[in-house]
Short mmCIF file of C-alpha atoms in Angstrom, two decimals:
data_model
loop_
_atom_site.label_atom_id
_atom_site.label_comp_id
_atom_site.label_asym_id
_atom_site.label_seq_id
_atom_site.Cartn_x
_atom_site.Cartn_y
_atom_site.Cartn_z
CA MET A 1 -1.32 -68.58 -23.64
CA LEU A 2 0.41 -65.24 -23.68
CA LEU A 3 -0.68 -62.91 -26.47
CA LEU A 4 1.86 -60.33 -27.38
CA PRO A 5 0.72 -57.15 -29.13
CA ILE A 6 2.06 -56.66 -32.62
CA TYR A 7 2.67 -53.09 -33.79
CA ALA A 8 2.87 -51.91 -37.36
CA GLN A 9 3.99 -48.52 -38.50
CA ALA A 10 1.55 -46.73 -40.80
CA GLN A 11 2.77 -43.51 -42.30
CA VAL A 12 0.07 -40.86 -42.66
CA ASN A 13 0.27 -38.28 -45.43
CA MET A 14 -1.15 -34.78 -45.27
CA TYR A 15 -1.20 -32.07 -47.92
CA SER A 16 -0.25 -28.57 -46.83
CA LEU A 17 -1.81 -26.67 -49.76
CA GLU A 18 -5.02 -26.85 -51.73
CA ILE A 19 -6.66 -25.00 -54.58
CA GLY A 20 -10.40 -24.92 -55.20
CA ALA A 21 -12.89 -23.74 -57.82
CA HIS A 22 -16.24 -22.34 -56.61
CA VAL A 23 -19.60 -22.13 -58.37
CA GLY A 24 -22.97 -21.19 -56.91
CA GLY A 25 -25.12 -18.16 -56.18
CA GLY A 26 -24.77 -14.77 -54.56
CA TYR A 27 -27.03 -11.98 -53.33
CA TYR A 28 -26.92 -8.70 -51.49
CA VAL A 29 -28.97 -7.17 -48.66
CA GLY A 30 -29.47 -3.40 -48.80
CA GLU A 31 -31.98 -0.63 -49.54
CA LEU A 32 -33.48 -2.37 -52.57
CA ALA A 33 -33.22 -5.94 -51.28
CA PRO A 34 -34.11 -6.14 -47.59
CA HIS A 35 -34.20 -9.97 -47.35
CA VAL A 36 -31.72 -12.78 -47.97
CA PHE A 37 -31.91 -14.67 -51.30
CA MET A 38 -34.10 -11.88 -52.72
CA THR A 39 -31.71 -10.99 -55.57
CA THR A 40 -29.79 -14.23 -56.13
CA THR A 41 -27.54 -14.37 -59.21
CA GLU A 42 -24.59 -16.53 -60.22
CA ALA A 43 -21.32 -16.45 -58.26
CA TYR A 44 -17.99 -18.10 -59.01
CA GLY A 45 -14.35 -17.89 -57.99
CA ALA A 46 -11.34 -19.72 -56.60
CA HIS A 47 -9.23 -20.05 -53.47
CA ILE A 48 -5.88 -21.28 -52.22
CA ARG A 49 -5.59 -22.59 -48.66
CA TYR A 50 -2.56 -23.29 -46.48
CA LYS A 51 -3.28 -25.90 -43.80
CA MET A 52 -1.31 -25.54 -40.58
CA ASN A 53 -2.79 -28.74 -39.12
CA ASP A 54 -6.02 -30.78 -39.11
CA ARG A 55 -7.98 -27.91 -37.53
CA TRP A 56 -6.53 -24.52 -38.58
CA ALA A 57 -5.84 -23.00 -42.01
CA PHE A 58 -5.30 -19.69 -43.83
CA LYS A 59 -7.22 -19.04 -47.05
CA ILE A 60 -7.03 -16.46 -49.84
CA GLN A 61 -10.18 -16.34 -51.94
CA GLY A 62 -11.69 -14.38 -54.80
CA ILE A 63 -15.43 -14.48 -55.65
CA ARG A 64 -17.20 -12.63 -58.45
CA GLN A 65 -20.92 -11.94 -58.08
CA ARG A 66 -23.47 -9.28 -59.01
CA VAL A 67 -25.50 -6.70 -57.12
CA MET A 68 -28.81 -6.81 -58.97
CA TRP A 69 -32.48 -5.94 -58.42
CA GLU A 70 -35.45 -5.81 -60.77
CA GLU A 71 -36.76 -2.36 -59.80
CA GLN A 72 -34.05 -0.49 -61.72
CA ASN A 73 -32.81 -3.37 -63.89
CA ILE A 74 -29.29 -2.67 -62.63
CA ASN A 75 -26.51 -5.22 -63.00
CA ASN A 76 -23.49 -4.22 -60.91
CA PRO A 77 -20.62 -6.76 -60.91
CA ILE A 78 -18.58 -6.95 -57.73
CA TRP A 79 -15.26 -8.71 -57.05
CA ASN A 80 -14.64 -9.86 -53.48
CA THR A 81 -11.11 -10.77 -52.40
CA ASP A 82 -10.42 -11.81 -48.82
CA ILE A 83 -8.04 -13.53 -46.42
CA THR A 84 -9.64 -15.71 -43.74
CA VAL A 85 -8.71 -18.08 -40.93
CA ASP A 86 -10.57 -21.40 -41.07
CA PHE A 87 -11.33 -23.73 -38.17
CA ASN A 88 -12.49 -27.35 -38.61
CA PHE A 89 -14.68 -28.76 -35.87
CA PHE A 90 -13.13 -32.24 -36.35
CA ASP A 91 -9.61 -33.44 -37.17
CA PHE A 92 -9.73 -33.32 -40.93
CA GLY A 93 -7.38 -33.72 -43.86
CA GLN A 94 -5.95 -37.23 -43.63
CA ARG A 95 -7.43 -40.37 -45.13
CA ASP A 96 -6.66 -42.57 -42.16
CA PHE A 97 -8.58 -44.90 -39.88
CA ASP A 98 -8.86 -42.43 -37.00
CA ILE A 99 -9.41 -39.16 -38.92
CA TYR A 100 -12.81 -37.72 -39.83
CA GLN A 101 -13.60 -37.54 -43.55
CA VAL A 102 -16.41 -34.99 -43.04
CA SER A 103 -16.18 -31.84 -40.95
CA PRO A 104 -18.14 -28.61 -40.53
CA PHE A 105 -16.00 -25.47 -40.39
CA ILE A 106 -16.24 -21.75 -39.67
CA PHE A 107 -14.14 -18.86 -40.96
CA ALA A 108 -13.62 -15.10 -40.60
CA GLY A 109 -11.11 -12.49 -41.75
CA ILE A 110 -10.75 -9.27 -43.74
CA GLY A 111 -11.37 -8.45 -47.39
CA CYS A 112 -11.94 -5.80 -50.03
CA SER A 113 -14.57 -5.44 -52.78
CA ILE A 114 -14.12 -3.69 -56.12
CA TYR A 115 -17.31 -2.52 -57.80
CA LYS A 116 -18.54 0.28 -60.08
CA THR A 117 -20.68 3.19 -58.91
CA THR A 118 -22.15 6.02 -60.99
CA ASP A 119 -18.84 7.87 -60.60
CA ALA A 120 -16.01 5.34 -60.98
CA PRO A 121 -14.76 1.97 -59.72
CA THR A 122 -14.88 1.94 -55.93
CA ALA A 123 -13.19 -0.16 -53.24
CA SER A 124 -14.95 -1.16 -50.04
CA PRO A 125 -13.33 -3.11 -47.19
CA TYR A 126 -15.45 -5.76 -45.53
CA ILE A 127 -15.45 -8.42 -42.82
CA PRO A 128 -16.02 -11.92 -44.28
CA PHE A 129 -17.46 -14.65 -42.08
CA GLY A 130 -19.39 -17.85 -42.61
CA VAL A 131 -19.86 -21.58 -42.20
CA GLY A 132 -19.27 -24.62 -44.38
CA LEU A 133 -18.94 -28.38 -44.70
CA LYS A 134 -16.00 -30.41 -46.07
CA TRP A 135 -16.01 -33.96 -47.43
CA LYS A 136 -12.73 -35.68 -48.33
CA PHE A 137 -13.67 -38.35 -50.88
CA HIS A 138 -10.21 -39.03 -52.31
CA ASP A 139 -6.62 -38.88 -51.14
CA ARG A 140 -6.14 -35.53 -52.93
CA MET A 141 -9.69 -34.27 -53.47
CA GLN A 142 -12.54 -32.72 -51.48
CA LEU A 143 -15.97 -31.24 -51.97
CA GLN A 144 -16.83 -28.21 -49.88
CA LEU A 145 -20.02 -26.25 -49.28
CA ALA A 146 -19.64 -22.68 -48.01
CA TRP A 147 -22.06 -19.91 -47.07
CA GLN A 148 -20.14 -16.63 -46.76
CA HIS A 149 -21.32 -13.17 -45.68
CA ASN A 150 -19.43 -9.92 -46.26
CA ALA A 151 -20.29 -7.05 -43.91
CA HIS A 152 -19.10 -3.93 -45.72
CA LEU A 153 -17.36 -1.18 -43.75
CA LEU A 154 -16.99 2.63 -43.79
CA TRP A 155 -18.99 4.99 -46.00
CA ASN A 156 -18.50 3.00 -49.21
CA GLY A 157 -20.12 -0.01 -47.58
CA ASP A 158 -23.60 1.46 -47.97
CA CYS A 159 -23.39 2.36 -51.68
CA LEU A 160 -23.33 -0.96 -53.52
CA GLU A 161 -26.42 0.19 -55.44
CA GLY A 162 -24.16 2.64 -57.27
CA ASP A 163 -26.07 5.86 -56.48
CA LYS A 164 -24.92 7.78 -53.40
CA GLN A 165 -27.43 10.61 -53.90
CA ARG A 166 -30.53 8.43 -54.16
CA TYR A 167 -29.40 5.98 -51.46
CA PRO A 168 -27.27 8.04 -49.04
CA THR A 169 -25.47 6.39 -46.16
CA GLY A 170 -27.41 6.15 -42.93
CA GLN A 171 -30.97 6.14 -44.32
CA LYS A 172 -31.43 2.39 -44.42
CA ASP A 173 -32.75 0.12 -41.73
CA LYS A 174 -30.26 -1.57 -39.42
CA ARG A 175 -30.12 -4.90 -41.23
CA ASN A 176 -26.69 -5.73 -39.84
CA PHE A 177 -24.60 -4.53 -36.92
CA LEU A 178 -22.72 -2.04 -39.13
CA ASN A 179 -25.88 -0.57 -40.74
CA ASN A 180 -24.23 -1.16 -44.12
CA ASP A 181 -24.86 -3.34 -47.17
CA LEU A 182 -24.21 -7.06 -46.96
CA THR A 183 -23.13 -9.35 -49.80
CA SER A 184 -23.30 -13.12 -49.50
CA SER A 185 -22.50 -16.21 -51.53
CA PHE A 186 -23.29 -19.91 -51.24
CA THR A 187 -21.01 -22.11 -53.32
CA LEU A 188 -19.99 -25.68 -54.03
CA CYS A 189 -16.23 -26.08 -54.35
CA LEU A 190 -14.09 -28.83 -55.88
CA VAL A 191 -10.71 -28.95 -54.13
CA VAL A 192 -7.40 -30.49 -55.19
CA GLU A 193 -4.64 -30.89 -52.59
CA PHE A 194 -0.88 -30.84 -53.14
CA ALA A 195 2.46 -30.26 -51.32
CA LYS A 196 2.42 -33.55 -49.40
CA HIS A 197 4.29 -33.99 -46.13
CA HIS A 198 4.41 -36.81 -43.59
CA CYS A 199 2.59 -36.36 -40.31
CA GLY A 200 4.55 -39.06 -38.53
CA ASN A 201 3.95 -42.74 -37.84
CA LYS A 202 0.79 -44.24 -36.44
CA ASN A 203 0.99 -47.32 -34.21
CA ILE A 204 -1.68 -49.82 -35.22
CA ASP A 205 -2.43 -52.40 -32.54
CA TYR A 206 -3.70 -55.61 -34.11
#
């Protein structure tokens, strides 16, 4: 008996854009906090991501956290805004039989922080980088975990404590490759996808 293959066309949908809301914790590493998680406070923010394909995406993100330590009882809010390129380790983004629904990812880019010193509001450029995990649990929704680090640049990058005279640049230990302060955040993000387009037809061999 001759069995002939039967093919069906299954159209796969993918969403080009997503928005997400972040909530979690943040901390800084510097003169008054030499270890990670030592000064953890709340962190929250949002992002918008443009997905080029299942692996690569561009993201614009804003996170608000605090630089805080108990020694001086100082509470210094800081706004981090950055643009990053994301890379998924697995094909991710379609709810289809041959596409992964969970994927780790990495990201890196460029950003700028706005914070207040003893003089006035100050801007500090930084290099954001980190790792995360995505889970697509619905056609339009995801949960994402992200751990991001911001390596601050130039002279302003070593003054997040807000006192340049007491903590002058260059007197701290080399806790990162730039010898500057580091801010980090670890957040859980709820994502909603939109701007659907068709990725083409899939041949399903029964």
